[in-house]
Amino acid sequence: MSKTESIGKKAVSKPKQKGENLVPIFIMGKRYEVPASLTIQKALEYAGYQLVRGCGCRGGICGACGTVFRYPNSYRIEVGLACQTVVQPDMYIAQIPFFPGNKAVYDIETLPATGSTIAALYPEVFKCVGCGTCTRSCPMDIDVMAYISKAIQGDITSLAENSFDCVMCGLCSARCPAEEVQYNIAVLGRRLYARHLVPKARHVAKAVENSEKKLWDKTLNDLKKMSQDELKKAYKALEIEPDMADEFWVPKDKTYVQED
Ligand code: SF4
Ligand code: SF4
Ligand code: FES
């Protein structure tokens, strides 16, 4: 597979800066020398790749940059996010911007928030052999095996809570001997939890009701008529909630405060 096909267009690699400590790495088998302080993502760009896939937030949030790598003389396949992992000498690197996984189609409104829903949509969940490979693969340090165990038990709340930090990189699934797609099972759990189990927020319902009564229309129309300077002045005059305010904080002007 060519560079262009797998991770992006070829751009011009950067010339070496004086005093830079360079280390050799291998990108899909080809040797490059890159500064030792770079993340894999920056090293790919330094080597001349323009990333058009497998790169999103650059901050460990979007999960687009799943990468596998291996050191010489090691039998282990290592995994990590390219934007978070610093290069090491002689790394062999390949990106997995997308991993093909089983994804059930469903209408969340009609599904019961029980273990039987997970069993029906993802019956392979019961094939888990408890090997822990998924947990060891996760760049977000999530105990993936534990949330799969919650899915098997039908404990939707724990499944949702334990998988909350998942960035959908797919690395856990790539190495699962039971061919589970853990992150899609987790998404189902979080959707069931959010739609059917989490208590309704009264203030949101009240806000929707007030909006339907067009309670804020006059304020919005007044704002729309303001010039940029007037908007800035109005914004600066607002009483801003202090950073460390407790949950009982209310502004002095209670015009827009909704009572429960
Ligand atoms: S890698 Fe697969 S089989 Fe192993 S613990 Fe995780 S879900 Fe279970
Ligand atoms: S649970 Fe799986 S998909 Fe989610 S962040 Fe961890 S390895 Fe990536
Ligand atoms: S680019 Fe978003 S997690 Fe790496």
mmCIF file of C-alpha atoms and ligand atoms in Angstrom:
data_model
loop_
_atom_site.group_PDB
_atom_site.id
_atom_site.type_symbol
_atom_site.label_atom_id
_atom_site.label_comp_id
_atom_site.label_asym_id
_atom_site.label_seq_id
_atom_site.Cartn_x
_atom_site.Cartn_y
_atom_site.Cartn_z
ATOM 1 C CA MET A 1 0.000 0.000 0.000
ATOM 2 C CA SER A 2 1.392 3.382 -0.937
ATOM 3 C CA LYS A 3 1.716 6.301 1.421
ATOM 4 C CA THR A 4 -0.782 8.256 -0.567
ATOM 5 C CA GLU A 5 -3.423 5.555 -0.343
ATOM 6 C CA SER A 6 -3.141 4.853 3.329
ATOM 7 C CA ILE A 7 -2.667 8.080 5.202
ATOM 8 C CA GLY A 8 -2.572 11.037 2.912
ATOM 9 C CA LYS A 9 -0.823 13.000 0.249
ATOM 10 C CA LYS A 10 2.942 13.234 0.053
ATOM 11 C CA ALA A 11 4.259 16.668 0.864
ATOM 12 C CA VAL A 12 7.863 17.881 1.057
ATOM 13 C CA SER A 13 9.743 16.607 4.118
ATOM 14 C CA LYS A 14 11.337 19.164 6.395
ATOM 15 C CA PRO A 15 15.113 19.765 6.290
ATOM 16 C CA LYS A 16 17.066 18.877 9.417
ATOM 17 C CA GLN A 17 17.522 21.783 11.877
ATOM 18 C CA LYS A 18 20.943 22.309 13.466
ATOM 19 C CA GLY A 19 21.292 20.505 16.810
ATOM 20 C CA GLU A 20 18.181 18.362 16.362
ATOM 21 C CA ASN A 21 18.416 14.898 17.887
ATOM 22 C CA LEU A 22 17.091 12.613 15.157
ATOM 23 C CA VAL A 23 15.920 9.050 15.578
ATOM 24 C CA PRO A 24 15.161 6.479 12.880
ATOM 25 C CA ILE A 25 11.575 5.285 12.483
ATOM 26 C CA PHE A 26 9.900 3.153 9.823
ATOM 27 C CA ILE A 27 6.619 4.274 8.296
ATOM 28 C CA MET A 28 5.018 1.319 6.537
ATOM 29 C CA GLY A 29 8.451 -0.185 6.136
ATOM 30 C CA LYS A 30 10.309 2.863 4.848
ATOM 31 C CA ARG A 31 13.054 4.434 6.977
ATOM 32 C CA TYR A 32 12.947 8.100 8.015
ATOM 33 C CA GLU A 33 14.897 10.167 10.527
ATOM 34 C CA VAL A 34 12.749 12.430 12.683
ATOM 35 C CA PRO A 35 13.300 14.585 15.805
ATOM 36 C CA ALA A 36 13.149 12.458 18.944
ATOM 37 C CA SER A 37 10.690 14.791 20.660
ATOM 38 C CA LEU A 38 7.900 14.439 18.090
ATOM 39 C CA THR A 39 4.665 12.526 18.461
ATOM 40 C CA ILE A 40 4.015 9.894 15.807
ATOM 41 C CA GLN A 41 1.548 12.257 14.169
ATOM 42 C CA LYS A 42 4.061 15.091 13.936
ATOM 43 C CA ALA A 43 6.761 12.663 12.810
ATOM 44 C CA LEU A 44 4.555 11.520 9.918
ATOM 45 C CA GLU A 45 4.207 15.138 8.849
ATOM 46 C CA TYR A 46 7.899 15.789 9.398
ATOM 47 C CA ALA A 47 8.628 12.833 7.127
ATOM 48 C CA GLY A 48 6.573 14.480 4.414
ATOM 49 C CA TYR A 49 3.077 13.046 4.785
ATOM 50 C CA GLN A 50 0.105 15.340 4.595
ATOM 51 C CA LEU A 51 -2.535 13.750 6.793
ATOM 52 C CA VAL A 52 -5.968 13.704 5.241
ATOM 53 C CA ARG A 53 -7.229 10.627 7.124
ATOM 54 C CA GLY A 54 -6.381 9.369 10.580
ATOM 55 C CA CYS A 55 -6.048 12.835 12.025
ATOM 56 C CA GLY A 56 -8.639 15.019 13.711
ATOM 57 C CA CYS A 57 -8.410 16.849 17.013
ATOM 58 C CA ARG A 58 -4.668 16.347 17.582
ATOM 59 C CA GLY A 59 -5.456 16.308 21.288
ATOM 60 C CA GLY A 60 -6.371 12.717 22.209
ATOM 61 C CA ILE A 61 -10.125 13.282 21.983
ATOM 62 C CA CYS A 62 -11.474 12.278 18.563
ATOM 63 C CA GLY A 63 -9.936 8.801 18.288
ATOM 64 C CA ALA A 64 -9.107 9.187 14.595
ATOM 65 C CA CYS A 65 -5.396 8.427 14.865
ATOM 66 C CA GLY A 66 -5.241 4.823 16.104
ATOM 67 C CA THR A 67 -1.783 3.480 15.335
ATOM 68 C CA VAL A 68 -0.026 0.140 15.694
ATOM 69 C CA PHE A 69 3.711 -0.149 16.073
ATOM 70 C CA ARG A 70 6.380 -2.655 16.879
ATOM 71 C CA TYR A 71 9.984 -2.477 18.017
ATOM 72 C CA PRO A 72 12.671 -4.593 16.369
ATOM 73 C CA ASN A 73 13.307 -7.911 18.106
ATOM 74 C CA SER A 74 9.999 -7.663 19.932
ATOM 75 C CA TYR A 75 7.084 -10.012 19.339
ATOM 76 C CA ARG A 76 4.656 -7.504 20.828
ATOM 77 C CA ILE A 77 2.305 -5.354 18.778
ATOM 78 C CA GLU A 78 1.949 -2.028 20.561
ATOM 79 C CA VAL A 79 -0.901 0.414 20.036
ATOM 80 C CA GLY A 80 -1.519 4.075 20.750
ATOM 81 C CA LEU A 81 -2.942 7.337 19.493
ATOM 82 C CA ALA A 82 -0.546 8.947 17.025
ATOM 83 C CA CYS A 83 -1.166 12.411 18.455
ATOM 84 C CA GLN A 84 -0.313 11.269 21.990
ATOM 85 C CA THR A 85 2.573 8.839 21.502
ATOM 86 C CA VAL A 86 6.151 10.087 21.197
ATOM 87 C CA VAL A 87 8.352 8.291 18.661
ATOM 88 C CA GLN A 88 10.982 5.816 19.833
ATOM 89 C CA PRO A 89 14.052 4.758 17.868
ATOM 90 C CA ASP A 90 13.406 2.008 15.297
ATOM 91 C CA MET A 91 9.644 1.979 15.699
ATOM 92 C CA TYR A 92 7.777 0.337 12.848
ATOM 93 C CA ILE A 93 4.558 2.307 12.431
ATOM 94 C CA ALA A 94 1.258 1.835 10.587
ATOM 95 C CA GLN A 95 -1.927 3.785 11.175
ATOM 96 C CA ILE A 96 -5.430 2.336 11.522
ATOM 97 C CA PRO A 97 -7.646 5.348 10.865
ATOM 98 C CA PHE A 98 -10.680 3.098 10.550
ATOM 99 C CA PHE A 99 -11.312 -0.417 11.743
ATOM 100 C CA PRO A 100 -14.234 -2.302 10.152
ATOM 101 C CA GLY A 101 -16.568 -3.330 12.942
ATOM 102 C CA ASN A 102 -20.023 -4.814 13.344
ATOM 103 C CA LYS A 103 -22.496 -1.984 13.945
ATOM 104 C CA ALA A 104 -26.126 -2.753 14.747
ATOM 105 C CA VAL A 105 -28.923 -0.577 13.368
ATOM 106 C CA TYR A 106 -31.748 0.181 15.808
ATOM 107 C CA ASP A 107 -34.359 2.668 16.928
ATOM 108 C CA ILE A 108 -33.301 3.659 20.428
ATOM 109 C CA GLU A 109 -36.803 4.949 21.249
ATOM 110 C CA THR A 110 -38.297 1.477 21.086
ATOM 111 C CA LEU A 111 -35.572 -0.583 22.745
ATOM 112 C CA PRO A 112 -35.848 -1.694 26.370
ATOM 113 C CA ALA A 113 -32.834 -0.655 28.458
ATOM 114 C CA THR A 114 -32.024 -4.197 29.504
ATOM 115 C CA GLY A 115 -29.373 -6.804 28.898
ATOM 116 C CA SER A 116 -31.658 -8.594 26.460
ATOM 117 C CA THR A 117 -31.314 -5.662 24.042
ATOM 118 C CA ILE A 118 -27.535 -6.016 24.037
ATOM 119 C CA ALA A 119 -27.840 -9.781 23.673
ATOM 120 C CA ALA A 120 -30.161 -9.399 20.676
ATOM 121 C CA LEU A 121 -28.107 -6.750 18.853
ATOM 122 C CA TYR A 122 -24.619 -7.945 19.778
ATOM 123 C CA PRO A 123 -24.899 -11.672 20.626
ATOM 124 C CA GLU A 124 -21.131 -12.016 20.175
ATOM 125 C CA VAL A 125 -20.703 -10.206 23.497
ATOM 126 C CA PHE A 126 -21.064 -13.615 25.183
ATOM 127 C CA LYS A 127 -18.034 -14.933 23.319
ATOM 128 C CA CYS A 128 -15.702 -12.845 25.498
ATOM 129 C CA VAL A 129 -13.004 -15.099 26.930
ATOM 130 C CA GLY A 130 -11.822 -12.591 29.514
ATOM 131 C CA CYS A 131 -8.329 -12.328 28.047
ATOM 132 C CA GLY A 132 -7.959 -8.592 28.817
ATOM 133 C CA THR A 133 -6.360 -7.785 25.455
ATOM 134 C CA CYS A 134 -8.895 -5.011 24.886
ATOM 135 C CA THR A 135 -8.029 -3.362 28.196
ATOM 136 C CA ARG A 136 -4.315 -3.549 27.424
ATOM 137 C CA SER A 137 -4.937 -2.038 23.965
ATOM 138 C CA CYS A 138 -6.917 0.969 25.096
ATOM 139 C CA PRO A 139 -5.016 4.267 24.796
ATOM 140 C CA MET A 140 -7.569 5.902 27.102
ATOM 141 C CA ASP A 141 -6.757 3.478 29.939
ATOM 142 C CA ILE A 142 -10.341 2.256 30.044
ATOM 143 C CA ASP A 143 -10.951 -1.139 31.586
ATOM 144 C CA VAL A 144 -12.655 -2.361 28.419
ATOM 145 C CA MET A 145 -12.977 -5.946 29.618
ATOM 146 C CA ALA A 146 -14.809 -4.660 32.709
ATOM 147 C CA TYR A 147 -17.387 -2.760 30.700
ATOM 148 C CA ILE A 148 -17.901 -5.766 28.423
ATOM 149 C CA SER A 149 -18.490 -7.765 31.570
ATOM 150 C CA LYS A 150 -21.158 -5.203 32.580
ATOM 151 C CA ALA A 151 -22.735 -5.568 29.138
ATOM 152 C CA ILE A 152 -22.896 -9.350 29.620
ATOM 153 C CA GLN A 153 -24.518 -8.821 33.015
ATOM 154 C CA GLY A 154 -27.052 -6.407 31.497
ATOM 155 C CA ASP A 155 -25.907 -3.627 33.820
ATOM 156 C CA ILE A 156 -26.556 -0.733 31.421
ATOM 157 C CA THR A 157 -25.742 2.020 33.913
ATOM 158 C CA SER A 158 -22.283 0.617 34.703
ATOM 159 C CA LEU A 159 -21.637 -0.080 31.011
ATOM 160 C CA ALA A 160 -22.409 3.561 30.211
ATOM 161 C CA GLU A 161 -20.404 4.979 33.090
ATOM 162 C CA ASN A 162 -17.357 2.719 32.636
ATOM 163 C CA SER A 163 -17.095 3.430 28.901
ATOM 164 C CA PHE A 164 -17.669 7.167 29.086
ATOM 165 C CA ASP A 165 -14.103 8.135 28.068
ATOM 166 C CA CYS A 166 -14.071 5.957 24.911
ATOM 167 C CA VAL A 167 -12.855 7.867 21.840
ATOM 168 C CA MET A 168 -13.947 5.139 19.357
ATOM 169 C CA CYS A 169 -10.431 4.525 18.041
ATOM 170 C CA GLY A 170 -11.183 0.829 17.436
ATOM 171 C CA LEU A 171 -7.898 -0.486 18.827
ATOM 172 C CA CYS A 172 -9.597 -2.752 21.372
ATOM 173 C CA SER A 173 -11.621 -4.403 18.650
ATOM 174 C CA ALA A 174 -8.660 -4.877 16.333
ATOM 175 C CA ARG A 175 -7.083 -7.423 18.674
ATOM 176 C CA CYS A 176 -10.090 -9.155 20.247
ATOM 177 C CA PRO A 177 -10.007 -12.945 19.788
ATOM 178 C CA ALA A 178 -13.805 -13.041 20.227
ATOM 179 C CA GLU A 179 -14.284 -10.513 17.415
ATOM 180 C CA GLU A 180 -16.254 -8.134 19.582
ATOM 181 C CA VAL A 181 -16.733 -4.505 18.642
ATOM 182 C CA GLN A 182 -16.515 -3.203 22.171
ATOM 183 C CA TYR A 183 -16.960 0.486 21.392
ATOM 184 C CA ASN A 184 -20.232 -0.032 19.497
ATOM 185 C CA ILE A 185 -21.580 -2.139 22.348
ATOM 186 C CA ALA A 186 -20.583 0.699 24.674
ATOM 187 C CA VAL A 187 -22.319 3.284 22.486
ATOM 188 C CA LEU A 188 -25.502 1.235 22.635
ATOM 189 C CA GLY A 189 -25.196 1.133 26.425
ATOM 190 C CA ARG A 190 -24.719 4.906 26.677
ATOM 191 C CA ARG A 191 -27.639 5.563 24.332
ATOM 192 C CA LEU A 192 -29.935 3.247 26.314
ATOM 193 C CA TYR A 193 -28.820 4.907 29.521
ATOM 194 C CA ALA A 194 -29.286 8.452 28.216
ATOM 195 C CA ARG A 195 -32.644 7.749 26.580
ATOM 196 C CA HIS A 196 -34.319 5.540 29.162
ATOM 197 C CA LEU A 197 -32.523 5.448 32.503
ATOM 198 C CA VAL A 198 -31.054 8.809 33.384
ATOM 199 C CA PRO A 199 -33.509 10.955 35.387
ATOM 200 C CA LYS A 200 -35.114 13.741 33.366
ATOM 201 C CA ALA A 201 -33.625 17.182 34.031
ATOM 202 C CA ARG A 202 -36.494 19.389 35.190
ATOM 203 C CA HIS A 203 -34.730 22.624 34.237
ATOM 204 C CA VAL A 204 -34.300 21.437 30.621
ATOM 205 C CA ALA A 205 -37.998 20.572 30.373
ATOM 206 C CA LYS A 206 -38.806 24.009 31.814
ATOM 207 C CA ALA A 207 -36.478 25.718 29.324
ATOM 208 C CA VAL A 208 -38.173 23.924 26.428
ATOM 209 C CA GLU A 209 -41.582 24.911 27.796
ATOM 210 C CA ASN A 210 -40.524 28.550 28.109
ATOM 211 C CA SER A 211 -39.087 28.504 24.629
ATOM 212 C CA GLU A 212 -42.356 27.108 23.261
ATOM 213 C CA LYS A 213 -44.181 29.928 25.030
ATOM 214 C CA LYS A 214 -41.838 32.275 23.146
ATOM 215 C CA LEU A 215 -40.736 33.765 26.461
ATOM 216 C CA TRP A 216 -37.299 34.663 25.112
ATOM 217 C CA ASP A 217 -38.346 35.970 21.701
ATOM 218 C CA LYS A 218 -38.286 39.663 22.649
ATOM 219 C CA THR A 219 -34.798 39.343 24.179
ATOM 220 C CA LEU A 220 -33.528 37.500 21.110
ATOM 221 C CA ASN A 221 -35.009 40.034 18.735
ATOM 222 C CA ASP A 222 -33.479 42.901 20.760
ATOM 223 C CA LEU A 223 -30.075 41.159 20.580
ATOM 224 C CA LYS A 224 -30.373 40.650 16.832
ATOM 225 C CA LYS A 225 -30.905 44.388 16.328
ATOM 226 C CA MET A 226 -27.752 45.342 18.260
ATOM 227 C CA SER A 227 -24.528 46.395 16.584
ATOM 228 C CA GLN A 228 -21.343 44.479 17.318
ATOM 229 C CA ASP A 229 -20.192 47.161 19.782
ATOM 230 C CA GLU A 230 -23.527 47.135 21.588
ATOM 231 C CA LEU A 231 -23.359 43.350 21.829
ATOM 232 C CA LYS A 232 -19.847 43.496 23.276
ATOM 233 C CA LYS A 233 -20.940 46.106 25.821
ATOM 234 C CA ALA A 234 -23.983 44.045 26.820
ATOM 235 C CA TYR A 235 -21.827 40.938 27.149
ATOM 236 C CA LYS A 236 -19.273 42.700 29.351
ATOM 237 C CA ALA A 237 -22.066 44.020 31.568
ATOM 238 C CA LEU A 238 -23.300 40.456 32.207
ATOM 239 C CA GLU A 239 -22.715 38.984 35.615
ATOM 240 C CA ILE A 240 -20.531 35.965 34.857
ATOM 241 C CA GLU A 241 -20.686 32.878 37.050
ATOM 242 C CA PRO A 242 -17.402 32.633 39.029
ATOM 243 C CA ASP A 243 -15.147 29.715 38.108
ATOM 244 C CA MET A 244 -15.476 27.983 41.453
ATOM 245 C CA ALA A 245 -19.127 28.775 42.089
ATOM 246 C CA ASP A 246 -21.077 26.084 43.894
ATOM 247 C CA GLU A 247 -24.266 24.545 42.541
ATOM 248 C CA PHE A 248 -26.455 27.042 44.444
ATOM 249 C CA TRP A 249 -24.993 30.137 42.761
ATOM 250 C CA VAL A 250 -27.555 32.464 41.123
ATOM 251 C CA PRO A 251 -26.959 35.859 39.497
ATOM 252 C CA LYS A 252 -28.155 39.032 41.193
ATOM 253 C CA ASP A 253 -30.384 39.775 38.210
ATOM 254 C CA LYS A 254 -32.843 36.873 38.203
ATOM 255 C CA THR A 255 -34.729 37.887 35.053
ATOM 256 C CA TYR A 256 -33.648 34.747 33.252
ATOM 257 C CA VAL A 257 -33.433 32.375 36.184
ATOM 258 C CA GLN A 258 -35.946 29.557 35.902
ATOM 259 C CA GLU A 259 -37.585 28.313 39.058
ATOM 260 C CA ASP A 260 -38.135 24.568 39.323
HETATM 261 S S1 SF4 B 1 -10.244 -8.727 23.970
HETATM 262 FE FE1 SF4 B 1 -12.275 -9.567 23.479
HETATM 263 S S2 SF4 B 1 -12.273 -11.607 24.411
HETATM 264 FE FE2 SF4 B 1 -10.557 -10.485 25.337
HETATM 265 S S3 SF4 B 1 -11.485 -9.565 27.233
HETATM 266 FE FE3 SF4 B 1 -11.680 -8.065 25.580
HETATM 267 S S4 SF4 B 1 -13.756 -8.409 24.753
HETATM 268 FE FE4 SF4 B 1 -13.188 -10.241 25.917
HETATM 269 S S1 SF4 B 2 -12.514 1.373 24.458
HETATM 270 FE FE1 SF4 B 2 -11.669 0.715 22.481
HETATM 271 S S2 SF4 B 2 -12.433 2.193 20.994
HETATM 272 FE FE2 SF4 B 2 -12.703 3.087 23.049
HETATM 273 S S3 SF4 B 2 -10.847 4.309 23.385
HETATM 274 FE FE3 SF4 B 2 -10.456 2.293 24.276
HETATM 275 S S4 SF4 B 2 -9.467 1.115 22.619
HETATM 276 FE FE4 SF4 B 2 -10.395 2.930 21.671
HETATM 277 S S1 FES B 3 -6.060 13.168 16.261
HETATM 278 FE FE1 FES B 3 -7.805 13.044 17.582
HETATM 279 S S2 FES B 3 -7.178 11.519 19.040
HETATM 280 FE FE2 FES B 3 -5.415 11.820 17.815
#
